[in-house]
Each structure stands twice: as C-alpha cells, then as structure tokens.
Amino acid sequence: MSDPRFARLVADARAGRLSRRHLLHAGLRLGLATPAISALIAAAPAGATAAPVGSRPSSFRQGANRTCTVLISVGTSDIDPHYSYTTLSSTIALAAYEMLIGLKGESTEEFEPMLAESWEASPDQSIYTFRLAPGVTFQDSTPCDAEAVKSSYTRFLLLDGNPVNVISRFVDSPDQIEAVDATTVRFTLGAPQPLFLPAMASQYGPSVVSPTAVAENKTDDDPYAHEWFKSNAVGTGPYRLVENTLNERLVLERFEEYRRGWEGEHFDQIVFRVVPEGATRRQLLEQGEADVAAYNVTVDDLQAMRTNPDLQVVEYPSTNVAWAVMNAPRLKSKEVRQGFSYAFPYEEVASGVFQGLLTRSGPIANSVRGHNPETFLYQTDLVRGKELILSGGFAEGDTFDYMFDSNDEREATIAQLFQANVAEMGFTLELVGVDYDTIEGTIFSDAPAEEIPMFIGGWGWWPDYNDPWNMLGPNFTEASLGDGGNAGDWVNPRFEEIMAEAETYTDEAKLKELMAEAQTILTELDPPVIYYGQITRYNVLRADIRGAIPNPLYLDAFPFYAMSRASSS
Amino acid sequence: MSTDPTAPARSPLALPVADNGRRLRGTDIRRERSQLRRNLKRFLVDNRLNLLGVVIVVGFVLLSLFGESIALHDPYAQNITGAKLLPPSFDHPMGTDELGRDVLSRIMTGSRISLQVAAVVLGFAVVVGTLVGAVAGYVGGVVDEVLMRVTDLFLAFPALILAIAIAASLGRDLRNTMIALSTVFWPWYARLVRAQVLSIRERDFVAAAQSIGLSGPRLLVRHVLPNALSVVIIQLTLDVGFAILSTSSLSFIGLGAQPPSPEWGTMMSTARNYFRDAWWYITFPGVALTLTVFAFNVLGDGLQDALDPRSGRR
C-alpha cells in the first residue's frame, strides 16, 4: 500500500497520536470500500478476466488437476466391507478393494473381470471356478493369490456382518471354497445357484481384503481384525486409503503397483470431504472446489445446477425404492396400515418434492428381476383411509408419531405433507425430527416395537445384486426382525413361504409368479410400509470430469479408476 | 448484566409506598406522578430511538395477540404443486415457502410463539430468581451461602451451551426449550435481586421499619423488594430480546419448535436450504427477529437511562 494516508496513519500510530476516532474512521472507510471493490470485480464481464469462462487459472490446474474431491454429507465409523452396510463404506470399498468380478458399465446383468481374469460355471450352475490374474499384490505388498481370496471370503462368511447374506445364501461353510492352485479358486455350492455371479459382483461385501493385514491386526477377542478394518483398508484396488478422519475427510491415493497400471488419464488422489450443509455442497461444486457429489444436493438446487455450464447433472434409473416404515404391532391391524397408505400424498411428493425424479412403484423397482408392472398402487383417498383406520382399531383424534431426518429437507417436506393429510382425516401426526444416525439406529435396533415410532419416514432399499429375494429379504422377513432391517416388526406367513421358495429358485418364470404374489401381499393385502416409489438418482459433477458412468446397482459410487479430468484446450 | 449495588433506594417508577413509615399525603403522590411524567417524556420524546423501540415492541405484542386472525392466508395451508417458493408478490408480500405456505402469514403467527416463550421463560426466571435472591440476601448466613453456590453452579456453564444440553437431553420440543431456557435465565435474577436486597436492607428506612416492629417476610415484601424492582424490570426488558433470540437459536439447530411450527428460528433453519434460489424465505423471518430483538434492547437501554439516572445519559 503506497497510499500516503496509510503511511500517515502508521506514523501517527507509532507516535502515539492515533486516536480512537481516527481508527474508527479508517475502519469505516475500509469496511465500505471492501464490498464496493468486490462488487466491482464481480460486476466486471467474464470476458474481462484472462481465463476463459468455466476454467480455473492454470496455476491452480497444475496443483489440483489430478485430485478428485467428492462431497459427502456424513462420514461413517465403519468402512469394513465385510461388515458395514452403509453406502459410503461400499463407495470406498469400490476404490480401495476389488471383487472377483464387477458389473460392466451401466449393466445390472453383465460382468467384467476384476481379480478374476475369467470364470466359468458348471453346467448345472452349482460349481463356479475363477482364474485369478497372476502377480497381483495387495496394497501392503503381499501377494493376492487363491489362498488369499479363500481367506478373505472365509472372513466375510464367518465375521457375520450386515451384508453376510450376499455370500451365506450360497456358501454355508468355508470348506466349500477351495484354492485349487495359486491362481484358481473354486466355489462348490452344492445346488444350482444362477445368482452366484450377480452376488459376487455386489457392491456390498465380496471385496477381497489382505489376509496379512487381518493377521497383523487381529486380537483374541477380534479374530478377524474388524476393529482395525473399521477405519483402515488394505485391498488390491486402484486407490489406497491414506487418511480417515471421521466426519471430516477420507483421502485415497493411487496405489502404484495397481495391476492395470497408470497409463493414460487417471486421478492421483480421491478426497472424500464431509460437508453436512446442502447449500455449502452446492456452492463448493459451483466454485470448482469440489468435483463430484452423489445424490446429496436437493432437487431444488438440482434444477438450478442443470443450467450451469460448469456442471453436469447425470441422472440414472436406480434400483432404489423409497418408503416410510410402519410399525405393525403399534398400528394394530393391516386395515390401519392400508388406511395410512391411502393417506400418503403421493402426487405432491412425486411432482412437488421429487419434481419428477420419483416414479410410483411397489417394493420392487422396474430395473430389478421379478418386478411386476401390474402391482397395486395406492392413490391418495382420505375418506377411504379414514374409514380403514377407524375400522382397524383407532378412534378419531388419536395421535401417531412419525420420525424423520430433520436435516434432510426433502424428508421434512414429506413429513409435513403427510401430517396435513392425516390432520384432514381427523388424526394427529406428531413429527419427531432426528438426525440420520438416529433413523438408521432405530431401523436396526433390537428394541421392542413399543419403543419404535409408528412411522419412520425416508427409509428405503436397493438390492445388493439384481434379485428380488435379496431386495425384500432384509426388510420384510421374519429373519430380519430385531436388529435386522425389518424395523416395523411385520410378519406375514404366506410371504415367508414365498421367500423360502424364492431363495433357491432356478426357474425364472416361477420366480416371476412368486414375486407377483409377494408384491400383492406387500402392497394391497398387507402393506408393511408406505411406498413413495422408485427413485431416479443423480450425480452432480464438474463439467470437465470424464468417465463417471453410474450403475443402477452401485448407488452413489464412482468408478474412480476410469475417471479423469478433461484437459481443456 | 448490571448488578449495581448502589442503585437508588427509590426508583421513580416504583410504587409510592411509605418508605419512612408515615402515610403518604396527596402532595407526595402528585410529586411522584409529575416525576413519572418527566421521566416518561425524557424517555420517549427526547430519545427518538426509544420511541422507535416502543413502537416496534407494541407492534410485536399486537401481532402476537392478533397476528393469526388478521393474516391474509392460513399459515399452515400447503400448496406444494401450485405455489412452491414463489417470490414476493401482491398476494404473497413476503413470498411462499417450500410447501407453498405464505411467509408473511407465518411470520405473523410465529411472533406469538416467540412472545409466549419469552413470557413463560422470563416469568419463571423472575419469580424463581427473585425468590431465591431475596431470601438469600435478606436471610444471609448459611442460607445465603447454599443458595448462592447453587446459583453459581448454573452460572458456571455458558448459557446457550447449557440450554442446548438441557434441550437435547429432554427431546426436541418447544416445551422443553422453555424448560431449558428457564433453567438458564433464573440465576441471573437471583444474583441481581440478592445484590439489591443486600444494599437496600442497610438503608435507614428499613432500619426505621424494623424499629416500629416490622420484621421478616412483611418487611421484605412491602419495603425491600419494591425498591429492587426497577433493576429487575430493566434486566427483564433486555432479556426479552435475548430469550426470543435463544429460542430461535435452539429452533434453528433443530432443538426447539418443530415443523410445521412457524417459529422464526425453525423457519430460517428450513429456509437456509433454499436461500440460493429463494432469498425472501430466509430474509424476512430474519428481519423480523432482528427488529424485535433490537427493539427490546433499545427499550431496555432506554429504561435503564430513565430509571437509573445516575448511570448517566448516553
């Protein structure tokens, strides 16, 4: 600053002549001048700056070009792929670990090699043999051979974590997994299992972890080193975890010895940044401080971001169905649940809240095997709903409680719309706003039904792999009561029979028939939840990000190795 | 928080009680009244800011009482498909929110919640605080020690943090917010009143009253407490703003009023998700809150000048 006034001010201050009045005056001028200058800069036409619109200054590009910053709204305390069922842990698993096979591109049916270069099934689909790529090493430099794969799947099975059904449906005992030679693994399933390959390509569970890391970090109480893997990761994936600060950030750096090499354009570093505030996430994306966000900006923000040339919005059909859980014991009878299914504001939620990114559906999305397009759908009918609730054991003026995630704007809006409908029917819906952790904790808590709210809004599910049994099982079966996902304690004997049959099905036509009946039970006859519909998910990315092809089963995950930043010329 | 122990024995607004044991004569009452008028004039006419404060406060109270009935729209009526996040217009002077509800009508209705909370919280705080403070100051000794240490216990925590802790442990509900804030506010009044009582009980008129046989509760209630009231009133006025702000703060972080309540903090908490595209939604509740708190503070400040002449005119 060469302003003589400033020099005088400094001199005065040194000489002790600076009065409070002077200081206030100078401060006031500074205060007034700063916004004025900022406004002038902001008002200058974009062309006036040296850099072309939508790009960063070249100095910044060199430093940040090969880092991909992913915005997430909340962290997770458990990233063990064999134990955790959270979306974030599976997203990280797809970067740090590999499965034997993966889903190819946008397909839910086709596979591509990961650790296995090739694979084959016996004619009756009861024995599967995988040939591993030779010379693959884990991120701790130990070899990933057939023994390591066997050891990893044994851990997955015996650790008995949340996604264990992905493997336990097919494999009862580790003895069925055999390391034939250094690069051959064989699974002897004992019965025809056409779904084994889809399950092995799931985002949830079948990651191969380093047996050395397990051995080094296990304790007597924790023979599979679950505690250590909660916050660490050692796999064969393209990126290795180098920093994990809960609810702040996770940093992954490229694993130099990754078997597919680092030729061509790839990111060097993937940073997951936890930003709880939706408006802040949008701002960071718009300013280019972050590169991608998976399904965590609001639909309203999305409309504005679509028109921003610096950003790309990628919508994709998902296998995700959203619903509100109903507490079956506390709601007394199926009539009451049917009644509330009639009370839900479907039209307002689909067009007003989701703005078209929600399609009405029953429990199985149309992208999933076994979907029945004829499934009964409730339409809002408050008169009918009220009759059913009254006939089901409640009286006018009764109060019901509805738990929802108050940090999620969409859920808060849905809760209030539903509340208004319930009020119109002559009942009271008491809204209980909590944070997402509480919602998840309540769903998976083994507390008795009396301690669980009558409704839990904003829940939903997508299958681990393309299969209706896997979609419905974790949510509606007797086996999922208690600390499983059947939070409404809903049990239907006929549905149990159907599911038992569907677990071991081999005939596609029979499955369709069974699932059509299951969907009728789950909607029209005895609804356990209120289905909002199936969701069109969306990712928001900076315009220069390439290769982020979404898969309807790998929700909120990105194929980081295939992604890069386009060099703008 | 001013706990000036040298506040005057008689405040101009205090009721004209016989502080020296003799009956009041008509001239005394007239003198009191004219003094009151002088003070009021000085308070309102000489200081325009005070007048503004009074106008806003009166407006706020009227809005609280009649806001819901004179609102243009039903503050709870939703229209998400037809009127979601509309900008200000003739029909909706402050726009609409994410459910298509009229923001102006909601702000008008919301003022009642703010006033209600402030009234309940400060009512409790003044009653309990005064009781504790008066007993502690008047009785002294062990009672004073015990009561004041309990008070210190509550004062040891930062007020808002304590309120957050209490509200969070009780559950998200407006009633629990009131309990939390009441717990936070009363110790200040206990301290304030105790200081006043300690100073007043040494005055001559108290000694005189004692000499004619008055003692105990009667002396405290009839002669000591009325003289401590002016300080409490000043504090009360300043605290109304703070109580309203605290309620909104708790609601903003999700601990206070729950949707669909039109409480201002709750409204802003929801609105921040939309502020990039709907400036009106977060702005107007914020302006309403700012104006109200500002007005109560100006009023409190002005009252302090008027009731406590020795603090000097600013």
JSON list of N, CA and C in Angstrom, two decimals, chain A residues 236-282:
[
{"chain": "A", "resi": 236, "resn": "THR", "atom": "N", "xyz": [-6.74, -54.68, -3.07]},
{"chain": "A", "resi": 236, "resn": "THR", "atom": "CA", "xyz": [-5.93, -54.66, -4.28]},
{"chain": "A", "resi": 236, "resn": "THR", "atom": "C", "xyz": [-6.40, -53.56, -5.22]},
{"chain": "A", "resi": 237, "resn": "GLY", "atom": "N", "xyz": [-7.32, -52.73, -4.75]},
{"chain": "A", "resi": 237, "resn": "GLY", "atom": "CA", "xyz": [-7.95, -51.72, -5.60]},
{"chain": "A", "resi": 237, "resn": "GLY", "atom": "C", "xyz": [-6.98, -50.64, -6.05]},
{"chain": "A", "resi": 238, "resn": "PRO", "atom": "N", "xyz": [-7.41, -49.78, -6.97]},
{"chain": "A", "resi": 238, "resn": "PRO", "atom": "CA", "xyz": [-6.53, -48.77, -7.55]},
{"chain": "A", "resi": 238, "resn": "PRO", "atom": "C", "xyz": [-6.11, -47.66, -6.57]},
{"chain": "A", "resi": 239, "resn": "TYR", "atom": "N", "xyz": [-6.89, -47.47, -5.51]},
{"chain": "A", "resi": 239, "resn": "TYR", "atom": "CA", "xyz": [-6.56, -46.38, -4.59]},
{"chain": "A", "resi": 239, "resn": "TYR", "atom": "C", "xyz": [-6.43, -46.94, -3.17]},
{"chain": "A", "resi": 240, "resn": "ARG", "atom": "N", "xyz": [-5.39, -46.47, -2.47]},
{"chain": "A", "resi": 240, "resn": "ARG", "atom": "CA", "xyz": [-5.23, -46.95, -1.10]},
{"chain": "A", "resi": 240, "resn": "ARG", "atom": "C", "xyz": [-5.57, -45.81, -0.13]},
{"chain": "A", "resi": 241, "resn": "LEU", "atom": "N", "xyz": [-6.17, -46.21, 0.96]},
{"chain": "A", "resi": 241, "resn": "LEU", "atom": "CA", "xyz": [-6.62, -45.23, 1.95]},
{"chain": "A", "resi": 241, "resn": "LEU", "atom": "C", "xyz": [-5.42, -44.71, 2.73]},
{"chain": "A", "resi": 242, "resn": "VAL", "atom": "N", "xyz": [-5.23, -43.38, 2.72]},
{"chain": "A", "resi": 242, "resn": "VAL", "atom": "CA", "xyz": [-4.10, -42.83, 3.46]},
{"chain": "A", "resi": 242, "resn": "VAL", "atom": "C", "xyz": [-4.53, -41.96, 4.63]},
{"chain": "A", "resi": 243, "resn": "GLU", "atom": "N", "xyz": [-5.78, -41.53, 4.62]},
{"chain": "A", "resi": 243, "resn": "GLU", "atom": "CA", "xyz": [-6.24, -40.71, 5.75]},
{"chain": "A", "resi": 243, "resn": "GLU", "atom": "C", "xyz": [-7.72, -40.96, 5.96]},
{"chain": "A", "resi": 244, "resn": "ASN", "atom": "N", "xyz": [-8.10, -41.10, 7.22]},
{"chain": "A", "resi": 244, "resn": "ASN", "atom": "CA", "xyz": [-9.51, -41.33, 7.52]},
{"chain": "A", "resi": 244, "resn": "ASN", "atom": "C", "xyz": [-9.85, -40.61, 8.82]},
{"chain": "A", "resi": 245, "resn": "THR", "atom": "N", "xyz": [-10.35, -39.42, 8.70]},
{"chain": "A", "resi": 245, "resn": "THR", "atom": "CA", "xyz": [-10.74, -38.65, 9.88]},
{"chain": "A", "resi": 245, "resn": "THR", "atom": "C", "xyz": [-12.26, -38.62, 9.90]},
{"chain": "A", "resi": 246, "resn": "LEU", "atom": "N", "xyz": [-12.83, -39.26, 10.89]},
{"chain": "A", "resi": 246, "resn": "LEU", "atom": "CA", "xyz": [-14.29, -39.43, 10.92]},
{"chain": "A", "resi": 246, "resn": "LEU", "atom": "C", "xyz": [-15.02, -38.10, 10.83]},
{"chain": "A", "resi": 247, "resn": "ASN", "atom": "N", "xyz": [-15.99, -38.08, 9.95]},
{"chain": "A", "resi": 247, "resn": "ASN", "atom": "CA", "xyz": [-16.83, -36.90, 9.73]},
{"chain": "A", "resi": 247, "resn": "ASN", "atom": "C", "xyz": [-16.05, -35.66, 9.32]},
{"chain": "A", "resi": 248, "resn": "GLU", "atom": "N", "xyz": [-14.82, -35.86, 8.81]},
{"chain": "A", "resi": 248, "resn": "GLU", "atom": "CA", "xyz": [-14.10, -34.74, 8.22]},
{"chain": "A", "resi": 248, "resn": "GLU", "atom": "C", "xyz": [-13.71, -35.08, 6.80]},
{"chain": "A", "resi": 249, "resn": "ARG", "atom": "N", "xyz": [-12.76, -36.02, 6.67]},
{"chain": "A", "resi": 249, "resn": "ARG", "atom": "CA", "xyz": [-12.42, -36.40, 5.31]},
{"chain": "A", "resi": 249, "resn": "ARG", "atom": "C", "xyz": [-11.73, -37.75, 5.24]},
{"chain": "A", "resi": 250, "resn": "LEU", "atom": "N", "xyz": [-11.78, -38.32, 4.06]},
{"chain": "A", "resi": 250, "resn": "LEU", "atom": "CA", "xyz": [-11.07, -39.56, 3.76]},
{"chain": "A", "resi": 250, "resn": "LEU", "atom": "C", "xyz": [-10.23, -39.27, 2.52]},
{"chain": "A", "resi": 251, "resn": "VAL", "atom": "N", "xyz": [-8.99, -39.68, 2.56]},
{"chain": "A", "resi": 251, "resn": "VAL", "atom": "CA", "xyz": [-8.13, -39.45, 1.41]},
{"chain": "A", "resi": 251, "resn": "VAL", "atom": "C", "xyz": [-7.59, -40.78, 0.89]},
{"chain": "A", "resi": 252, "resn": "LEU", "atom": "N", "xyz": [-7.74, -40.98, -0.40]},
{"chain": "A", "resi": 252, "resn": "LEU", "atom": "CA", "xyz": [-7.18, -42.17, -1.05]},
{"chain": "A", "resi": 252, "resn": "LEU", "atom": "C", "xyz": [-6.18, -41.71, -2.10]},
{"chain": "A", "resi": 253, "resn": "GLU", "atom": "N", "xyz": [-5.03, -42.40, -2.15]},
{"chain": "A", "resi": 253, "resn": "GLU", "atom": "CA", "xyz": [-4.02, -42.06, -3.15]},
{"chain": "A", "resi": 253, "resn": "GLU", "atom": "C", "xyz": [-3.80, -43.24, -4.06]},
{"chain": "A", "resi": 254, "resn": "ARG", "atom": "N", "xyz": [-3.30, -42.96, -5.24]},
{"chain": "A", "resi": 254, "resn": "ARG", "atom": "CA", "xyz": [-3.19, -44.08, -6.17]},
{"chain": "A", "resi": 254, "resn": "ARG", "atom": "C", "xyz": [-2.17, -45.09, -5.67]},
{"chain": "A", "resi": 255, "resn": "PHE", "atom": "N", "xyz": [-2.50, -46.36, -5.89]},
{"chain": "A", "resi": 255, "resn": "PHE", "atom": "CA", "xyz": [-1.67, -47.49, -5.46]},
{"chain": "A", "resi": 255, "resn": "PHE", "atom": "C", "xyz": [-0.76, -47.81, -6.65]},
{"chain": "A", "resi": 256, "resn": "GLU", "atom": "N", "xyz": [0.53, -47.48, -6.49]},
{"chain": "A", "resi": 256, "resn": "GLU", "atom": "CA", "xyz": [1.44, -47.50, -7.64]},
{"chain": "A", "resi": 256, "resn": "GLU", "atom": "C", "xyz": [1.48, -48.86, -8.34]},
{"chain": "A", "resi": 257, "resn": "GLU", "atom": "N", "xyz": [1.42, -49.95, -7.55]},
{"chain": "A", "resi": 257, "resn": "GLU", "atom": "CA", "xyz": [1.54, -51.28, -8.17]},
{"chain": "A", "resi": 257, "resn": "GLU", "atom": "C", "xyz": [0.21, -51.84, -8.65]},
{"chain": "A", "resi": 258, "resn": "TYR", "atom": "N", "xyz": [-0.80, -50.99, -8.75]},
{"chain": "A", "resi": 258, "resn": "TYR", "atom": "CA", "xyz": [-2.10, -51.48, -9.21]},
{"chain": "A", "resi": 258, "resn": "TYR", "atom": "C", "xyz": [-1.94, -52.22, -10.53]},
{"chain": "A", "resi": 259, "resn": "ARG", "atom": "N", "xyz": [-2.54, -53.39, -10.61]},
{"chain": "A", "resi": 259, "resn": "ARG", "atom": "CA", "xyz": [-2.23, -54.31, -11.70]},
{"chain": "A", "resi": 259, "resn": "ARG", "atom": "C", "xyz": [-2.55, -53.77, -13.09]},
{"chain": "A", "resi": 260, "resn": "ARG", "atom": "N", "xyz": [-3.49, -52.84, -13.19]},
{"chain": "A", "resi": 260, "resn": "ARG", "atom": "CA", "xyz": [-3.81, -52.33, -14.52]},
{"chain": "A", "resi": 260, "resn": "ARG", "atom": "C", "xyz": [-2.96, -51.12, -14.90]},
{"chain": "A", "resi": 261, "resn": "GLY", "atom": "N", "xyz": [-2.07, -50.73, -14.00]},
{"chain": "A", "resi": 261, "resn": "GLY", "atom": "CA", "xyz": [-1.13, -49.67, -14.32]},
{"chain": "A", "resi": 261, "resn": "GLY", "atom": "C", "xyz": [-1.76, -48.28, -14.36]},
{"chain": "A", "resi": 262, "resn": "TRP", "atom": "N", "xyz": [-0.91, -47.30, -14.57]},
{"chain": "A", "resi": 262, "resn": "TRP", "atom": "CA", "xyz": [-1.37, -45.92, -14.50]},
{"chain": "A", "resi": 262, "resn": "TRP", "atom": "C", "xyz": [-1.13, -45.16, -15.80]},
{"chain": "A", "resi": 263, "resn": "GLU", "atom": "N", "xyz": [-1.08, -45.91, -16.92]},
{"chain": "A", "resi": 263, "resn": "GLU", "atom": "CA", "xyz": [-1.01, -45.25, -18.22]},
{"chain": "A", "resi": 263, "resn": "GLU", "atom": "C", "xyz": [-2.29, -44.45, -18.44]},
{"chain": "A", "resi": 264, "resn": "GLY", "atom": "N", "xyz": [-2.19, -43.42, -19.22]},
{"chain": "A", "resi": 264, "resn": "GLY", "atom": "CA", "xyz": [-3.40, -42.66, -19.55]},
{"chain": "A", "resi": 264, "resn": "GLY", "atom": "C", "xyz": [-3.83, -41.73, -18.43]},
{"chain": "A", "resi": 265, "resn": "GLU", "atom": "N", "xyz": [-5.02, -41.23, -18.56]},
{"chain": "A", "resi": 265, "resn": "GLU", "atom": "CA", "xyz": [-5.51, -40.22, -17.63]},
{"chain": "A", "resi": 265, "resn": "GLU", "atom": "C", "xyz": [-6.23, -40.84, -16.44]},
{"chain": "A", "resi": 266, "resn": "HIS", "atom": "N", "xyz": [-5.72, -40.60, -15.25]},
{"chain": "A", "resi": 266, "resn": "HIS", "atom": "CA", "xyz": [-6.37, -41.06, -14.03]},
{"chain": "A", "resi": 266, "resn": "HIS", "atom": "C", "xyz": [-6.18, -40.00, -12.96]},
{"chain": "A", "resi": 267, "resn": "PHE", "atom": "N", "xyz": [-6.98, -40.09, -11.95]},
{"chain": "A", "resi": 267, "resn": "PHE", "atom": "CA", "xyz": [-6.74, -39.22, -10.81]},
{"chain": "A", "resi": 267, "resn": "PHE", "atom": "C", "xyz": [-5.64, -39.81, -9.93]},
{"chain": "A", "resi": 268, "resn": "ASP", "atom": "N", "xyz": [-4.86, -38.93, -9.31]},
{"chain": "A", "resi": 268, "resn": "ASP", "atom": "CA", "xyz": [-3.82, -39.38, -8.37]},
{"chain": "A", "resi": 268, "resn": "ASP", "atom": "C", "xyz": [-4.41, -39.54, -6.97]},
{"chain": "A", "resi": 269, "resn": "GLN", "atom": "N", "xyz": [-5.41, -38.76, -6.72]},
{"chain": "A", "resi": 269, "resn": "GLN", "atom": "CA", "xyz": [-5.90, -38.69, -5.34]},
{"chain": "A", "resi": 269, "resn": "GLN", "atom": "C", "xyz": [-7.42, -38.51, -5.35]},
{"chain": "A", "resi": 270, "resn": "ILE", "atom": "N", "xyz": [-8.06, -39.23, -4.44]},
{"chain": "A", "resi": 270, "resn": "ILE", "atom": "CA", "xyz": [-9.51, -39.08, -4.27]},
{"chain": "A", "resi": 270, "resn": "ILE", "atom": "C", "xyz": [-9.73, -38.58, -2.84]},
{"chain": "A", "resi": 271, "resn": "VAL", "atom": "N", "xyz": [-10.39, -37.46, -2.73]},
{"chain": "A", "resi": 271, "resn": "VAL", "atom": "CA", "xyz": [-10.65, -36.92, -1.39]},
{"chain": "A", "resi": 271, "resn": "VAL", "atom": "C", "xyz": [-12.15, -36.91, -1.15]},
{"chain": "A", "resi": 272, "resn": "PHE", "atom": "N", "xyz": [-12.59, -37.60, -0.11]},
{"chain": "A", "resi": 272, "resn": "PHE", "atom": "CA", "xyz": [-13.98, -37.53, 0.31]},
{"chain": "A", "resi": 272, "resn": "PHE", "atom": "C", "xyz": [-14.07, -36.46, 1.38]},
{"chain": "A", "resi": 273, "resn": "ARG", "atom": "N", "xyz": [-14.84, -35.45, 1.12]},
{"chain": "A", "resi": 273, "resn": "ARG", "atom": "CA", "xyz": [-14.92, -34.36, 2.07]},
{"chain": "A", "resi": 273, "resn": "ARG", "atom": "C", "xyz": [-16.33, -34.33, 2.66]},
{"chain": "A", "resi": 274, "resn": "VAL", "atom": "N", "xyz": [-16.41, -34.35, 3.99]},
{"chain": "A", "resi": 274, "resn": "VAL", "atom": "CA", "xyz": [-17.72, -34.32, 4.64]},
{"chain": "A", "resi": 274, "resn": "VAL", "atom": "C", "xyz": [-18.19, -32.88, 4.76]},
{"chain": "A", "resi": 275, "resn": "VAL", "atom": "N", "xyz": [-19.28, -32.56, 4.10]},
{"chain": "A", "resi": 275, "resn": "VAL", "atom": "CA", "xyz": [-19.87, -31.22, 4.18]},
{"chain": "A", "resi": 275, "resn": "VAL", "atom": "C", "xyz": [-21.35, -31.42, 4.52]},
{"chain": "A", "resi": 276, "resn": "PRO", "atom": "N", "xyz": [-21.72, -31.21, 5.77]},
{"chain": "A", "resi": 276, "resn": "PRO", "atom": "CA", "xyz": [-23.10, -31.53, 6.18]},
{"chain": "A", "resi": 276, "resn": "PRO", "atom": "C", "xyz": [-24.15, -30.62, 5.53]},
{"chain": "A", "resi": 277, "resn": "GLU", "atom": "N", "xyz": [-23.76, -29.41, 5.19]},
{"chain": "A", "resi": 277, "resn": "GLU", "atom": "CA", "xyz": [-24.73, -28.42, 4.74]},
{"chain": "A", "resi": 277, "resn": "GLU", "atom": "C", "xyz": [-24.95, -28.50, 3.23]},
{"chain": "A", "resi": 278, "resn": "GLY", "atom": "N", "xyz": [-26.19, -28.75, 2.82]},
{"chain": "A", "resi": 278, "resn": "GLY", "atom": "CA", "xyz": [-26.50, -28.90, 1.40]},
{"chain": "A", "resi": 278, "resn": "GLY", "atom": "C", "xyz": [-26.15, -27.67, 0.58]},
{"chain": "A", "resi": 279, "resn": "ALA", "atom": "N", "xyz": [-26.47, -26.49, 1.12]},
{"chain": "A", "resi": 279, "resn": "ALA", "atom": "CA", "xyz": [-26.20, -25.26, 0.38]},
{"chain": "A", "resi": 279, "resn": "ALA", "atom": "C", "xyz": [-24.69, -25.08, 0.18]},
{"chain": "A", "resi": 280, "resn": "THR", "atom": "N", "xyz": [-23.92, -25.50, 1.17]},
{"chain": "A", "resi": 280, "resn": "THR", "atom": "CA", "xyz": [-22.46, -25.39, 1.06]},
{"chain": "A", "resi": 280, "resn": "THR", "atom": "C", "xyz": [-21.94, -26.36, -0.01]},
{"chain": "A", "resi": 281, "resn": "ARG", "atom": "N", "xyz": [-22.53, -27.55, -0.07]},
{"chain": "A", "resi": 281, "resn": "ARG", "atom": "CA", "xyz": [-22.09, -28.51, -1.08]},
{"chain": "A", "resi": 281, "resn": "ARG", "atom": "C", "xyz": [-22.32, -27.94, -2.48]},
{"chain": "A", "resi": 282, "resn": "ARG", "atom": "N", "xyz": [-23.49, -27.34, -2.65]},
{"chain": "A", "resi": 282, "resn": "ARG", "atom": "CA", "xyz": [-23.78, -26.75, -3.95]},
{"chain": "A", "resi": 282, "resn": "ARG", "atom": "C", "xyz": [-22.77, -25.66, -4.31]}
]
